[in-house]
mmCIF file of C-alpha atoms and ligand atoms in Angstrom:
data_model
loop_
_atom_site.group_PDB
_atom_site.id
_atom_site.type_symbol
_atom_site.label_atom_id
_atom_site.label_comp_id
_atom_site.label_asym_id
_atom_site.label_seq_id
_atom_site.Cartn_x
_atom_site.Cartn_y
_atom_site.Cartn_z
ATOM 1 C CA MET A 427 4.035 4.296 6.957
ATOM 2 C CA VAL A 428 1.801 4.303 3.935
ATOM 3 C CA ILE A 429 3.176 4.163 0.635
ATOM 4 C CA HIS A 430 0.983 4.257 -2.637
ATOM 5 C CA GLY A 431 2.939 3.463 -5.615
ATOM 6 C CA PRO A 432 2.700 4.870 -9.393
ATOM 7 C CA ASN A 433 -0.274 6.312 -10.817
ATOM 8 C CA LEU A 434 -2.471 5.960 -7.338
ATOM 9 C CA HIS A 435 -2.338 10.008 -7.620
ATOM 10 C CA LEU A 436 -5.153 9.337 -10.246
ATOM 11 C CA LEU A 437 -7.239 7.509 -7.828
ATOM 12 C CA GLY A 438 -10.939 8.309 -8.316
ATOM 13 C CA LYS A 439 -10.353 9.076 -12.054
ATOM 14 C CA ARG A 440 -8.532 6.222 -13.155
ATOM 15 C CA GLN A 441 -10.609 3.241 -14.379
ATOM 16 C CA PRO A 442 -12.981 3.680 -11.517
ATOM 17 C CA ASN A 443 -14.771 0.426 -12.305
ATOM 18 C CA ILE A 444 -11.542 -1.279 -11.169
ATOM 19 C CA TYR A 445 -10.035 0.984 -8.551
ATOM 20 C CA GLY A 446 -13.086 2.899 -6.996
ATOM 21 C CA LYS A 447 -14.356 6.437 -7.243
ATOM 22 C CA VAL A 448 -12.676 7.675 -3.953
ATOM 23 C CA THR A 449 -9.754 10.031 -4.428
ATOM 24 C CA LEU A 450 -6.353 9.767 -2.952
ATOM 25 C CA ASN A 451 -6.987 12.598 -0.945
ATOM 26 C CA GLU A 452 -10.244 11.368 0.371
ATOM 27 C CA LEU A 453 -8.803 7.744 1.059
ATOM 28 C CA ASN A 454 -5.623 9.691 2.805
ATOM 29 C CA LYS A 455 -7.934 11.640 5.017
ATOM 30 C CA LYS A 456 -9.916 8.638 6.339
ATOM 31 C CA LEU A 457 -6.675 6.958 6.868
ATOM 32 C CA TYR A 458 -5.334 9.905 8.871
ATOM 33 C CA GLN A 459 -8.568 9.940 10.927
ATOM 34 C CA LYS A 460 -8.425 6.379 11.711
ATOM 35 C CA ALA A 461 -4.872 6.388 12.663
ATOM 36 C CA THR A 462 -5.159 9.287 14.828
ATOM 37 C CA THR A 463 -8.470 8.195 16.575
ATOM 38 C CA ASN A 464 -6.337 4.998 17.787
ATOM 39 C CA ASN A 465 -3.413 7.204 18.949
ATOM 40 C CA ILE A 466 -1.158 6.144 15.911
ATOM 41 C CA ASP A 467 1.123 8.384 13.992
ATOM 42 C CA ILE A 468 0.808 7.998 10.277
ATOM 43 C CA GLU A 469 2.851 9.086 7.451
ATOM 44 C CA ILE A 470 1.350 8.757 4.043
ATOM 45 C CA ILE A 471 3.286 9.165 0.694
ATOM 46 C CA GLN A 472 2.509 8.718 -3.094
ATOM 47 C CA SER A 473 5.507 8.254 -5.349
ATOM 48 C CA ASN A 474 5.490 7.208 -9.075
ATOM 49 C CA SER A 475 9.321 6.846 -8.638
ATOM 50 C CA GLU A 476 11.157 3.374 -7.721
ATOM 51 C CA SER A 477 13.930 5.057 -6.274
ATOM 52 C CA LYS A 478 11.772 7.366 -4.066
ATOM 53 C CA ILE A 479 9.688 4.525 -2.757
ATOM 54 C CA VAL A 480 13.192 2.416 -1.913
ATOM 55 C CA ASP A 481 14.396 5.691 -0.103
ATOM 56 C CA LYS A 482 11.538 5.994 1.923
ATOM 57 C CA ILE A 483 11.263 2.415 2.795
ATOM 58 C CA THR A 484 14.799 2.333 3.907
ATOM 59 C CA ASN A 485 15.688 5.931 5.412
ATOM 60 C CA THR A 486 12.388 6.505 7.370
ATOM 61 C CA GLU A 487 11.843 5.720 11.092
ATOM 62 C CA TYR A 488 8.402 3.524 11.072
ATOM 63 C CA ASP A 489 7.132 0.549 12.882
ATOM 64 C CA PHE A 490 4.552 -0.884 10.471
ATOM 65 C CA LEU A 491 4.333 -0.509 6.641
ATOM 66 C CA ILE A 492 1.324 -0.729 4.327
ATOM 67 C CA ILE A 493 2.336 -0.453 0.810
ATOM 68 C CA ASN A 494 0.506 -0.581 -2.609
ATOM 69 C CA PRO A 495 3.237 -1.091 -4.850
ATOM 70 C CA ALA A 496 1.037 -0.605 -7.923
ATOM 71 C CA ALA A 497 2.575 -1.593 -11.342
ATOM 72 C CA PHE A 498 6.015 -2.040 -9.413
ATOM 73 C CA THR A 499 4.065 -5.138 -7.579
ATOM 74 C CA HIS A 500 4.784 -7.098 -10.852
ATOM 75 C CA THR A 501 8.490 -6.026 -11.365
ATOM 76 C CA SER A 502 10.472 -4.421 -8.545
ATOM 77 C CA VAL A 503 13.139 -6.547 -7.006
ATOM 78 C CA ALA A 504 14.451 -3.289 -5.519
ATOM 79 C CA ILE A 505 11.159 -2.567 -3.676
ATOM 80 C CA LYS A 506 11.139 -6.263 -2.402
ATOM 81 C CA ASP A 507 14.899 -5.934 -1.342
ATOM 82 C CA ALA A 508 14.164 -2.699 0.613
ATOM 83 C CA ILE A 509 11.314 -4.293 2.534
ATOM 84 C CA LEU A 510 13.674 -7.356 3.434
ATOM 85 C CA ALA A 511 16.323 -4.958 4.284
ATOM 86 C CA VAL A 512 14.445 -3.256 7.053
ATOM 87 C CA GLU A 513 12.817 -6.306 8.421
ATOM 88 C CA LYS A 514 9.758 -4.121 9.390
ATOM 89 C CA PRO A 515 6.129 -5.820 9.459
ATOM 90 C CA THR A 516 4.466 -5.157 6.168
ATOM 91 C CA ILE A 517 1.435 -5.648 4.429
ATOM 92 C CA GLU A 518 0.940 -5.279 0.646
ATOM 93 C CA VAL A 519 -2.425 -4.065 -0.423
ATOM 94 C CA HIS A 520 -4.230 -3.820 -3.499
ATOM 95 C CA LEU A 521 -7.420 -1.971 -4.474
ATOM 96 C CA SER A 522 -8.408 -4.594 -7.198
ATOM 97 C CA ASN A 523 -8.199 -8.399 -6.931
ATOM 98 C CA ILE A 524 -4.949 -8.751 -8.883
ATOM 99 C CA TYR A 525 -5.561 -12.674 -8.979
ATOM 100 C CA LYS A 526 -8.573 -11.881 -11.042
ATOM 101 C CA ARG A 527 -6.893 -9.729 -13.722
ATOM 102 C CA GLU A 528 -4.691 -10.043 -16.730
ATOM 103 C CA ASP A 529 -1.780 -12.697 -16.353
ATOM 104 C CA PHE A 530 0.981 -10.270 -15.728
ATOM 105 C CA ARG A 531 -0.597 -8.850 -12.723
ATOM 106 C CA LYS A 532 -1.352 -12.493 -11.232
ATOM 107 C CA HIS A 533 2.085 -12.350 -9.878
ATOM 108 C CA SER A 534 3.614 -9.997 -7.184
ATOM 109 C CA VAL A 535 7.619 -10.277 -6.827
ATOM 110 C CA ILE A 536 6.788 -8.277 -3.347
ATOM 111 C CA SER A 537 4.568 -10.923 -1.797
ATOM 112 C CA ASP A 538 7.032 -13.366 -0.171
ATOM 113 C CA ALA A 539 8.843 -10.462 1.465
ATOM 114 C CA VAL A 540 5.702 -9.170 3.542
ATOM 115 C CA LEU A 541 3.526 -10.675 6.419
ATOM 116 C CA GLY A 542 0.303 -10.719 3.918
ATOM 117 C CA VAL A 543 -1.609 -9.560 1.067
ATOM 118 C CA ILE A 544 -4.945 -7.751 0.930
ATOM 119 C CA SER A 545 -6.241 -7.340 -2.583
ATOM 120 C CA GLY A 546 -9.455 -6.901 -3.788
ATOM 121 C CA PHE A 547 -11.787 -4.697 -1.580
ATOM 122 C CA LYS A 548 -10.699 -1.359 -3.238
ATOM 123 C CA GLU A 549 -10.207 1.262 -0.620
ATOM 124 C CA ALA A 550 -11.337 -0.992 2.195
ATOM 125 C CA SER A 551 -8.133 -3.379 1.455
ATOM 126 C CA TYR A 552 -6.267 -0.444 3.358
ATOM 127 C CA PHE A 553 -8.350 -0.374 6.261
ATOM 128 C CA LEU A 554 -8.315 -3.811 6.731
ATOM 129 C CA ALA A 555 -4.386 -3.503 6.643
ATOM 130 C CA LEU A 556 -4.538 -0.506 9.049
ATOM 131 C CA ASP A 557 -6.705 -2.445 11.591
ATOM 132 C CA TYR A 558 -4.291 -5.171 11.710
ATOM 133 C CA ALA A 559 -1.188 -2.621 11.895
ATOM 134 C CA ILE A 560 -3.202 -0.826 14.761
ATOM 135 C CA SER A 561 -3.594 -4.053 16.748
ATOM 136 C CA CYS A 562 0.000 -4.864 16.070
ATOM 137 C CA LEU A 563 1.182 -1.147 17.160
ATOM 138 C CA LYS A 564 -0.929 -1.177 20.281
ATOM 139 C CA ASN A 565 0.839 -4.281 21.625
ATOM 140 C CA LEU A 566 4.128 -2.691 21.111
HETATM 141 C C1 DQA B 1832 -2.968 -2.145 -7.997
HETATM 142 C C2 DQA B 1832 -2.791 -3.347 -9.022
HETATM 143 C C3 DQA B 1832 -1.640 -3.277 -10.039
HETATM 144 O O1 DQA B 1832 -1.481 -4.541 -11.014
HETATM 145 C C4 DQA B 1832 -1.766 -1.932 -10.798
HETATM 146 O O2 DQA B 1832 -0.593 -1.809 -11.702
HETATM 147 C C5 DQA B 1832 -1.986 -0.601 -9.997
HETATM 148 C C6 DQA B 1832 -2.864 -0.930 -8.766
HETATM 149 C C7 DQA B 1832 -4.195 -2.284 -7.111
HETATM 150 O O3 DQA B 1832 -4.422 -1.429 -6.180
HETATM 151 O O4 DQA B 1832 -5.050 -2.927 -7.583
HETATM 152 O O5 DQA B 1832 -1.544 0.240 -10.239
HETATM 153 O O6 DQA B 1832 -2.158 -2.300 -7.210
#
């Protein structure tokens, strides 16, 4: 399961110097291709709604979660609690290096609920996470 948080539907148009020029559709297509080539079923959603993200995390069957919580990274105890509740291996990803930006972005409320964080490699952050997810899923 891949979840893109708020405003990531604007990828490619939104501050491309920070988030990259690739659109969400292009990114998702490549994620599908890589997963499918590795015989992994993948579902990808983008939502601007905290409640929809919580519902997706807690009401869906999946073995591994890759999530870019976007702005909710810095605020959402609800998303953190959902991740803690389902106890699935989870990677938090960010396109930008959140530690190199404004002070309010330097703290993630999600990070201590996940396996690890990949931050700062633009779209490659997702592919590094997917590589790790695939290696885990192949060993299930
Ligand atoms: C982001 C970083 C967040 O601070 C920001 O609110 C985003 C995107 C990233 O991918 O770099 O929307 O999660």
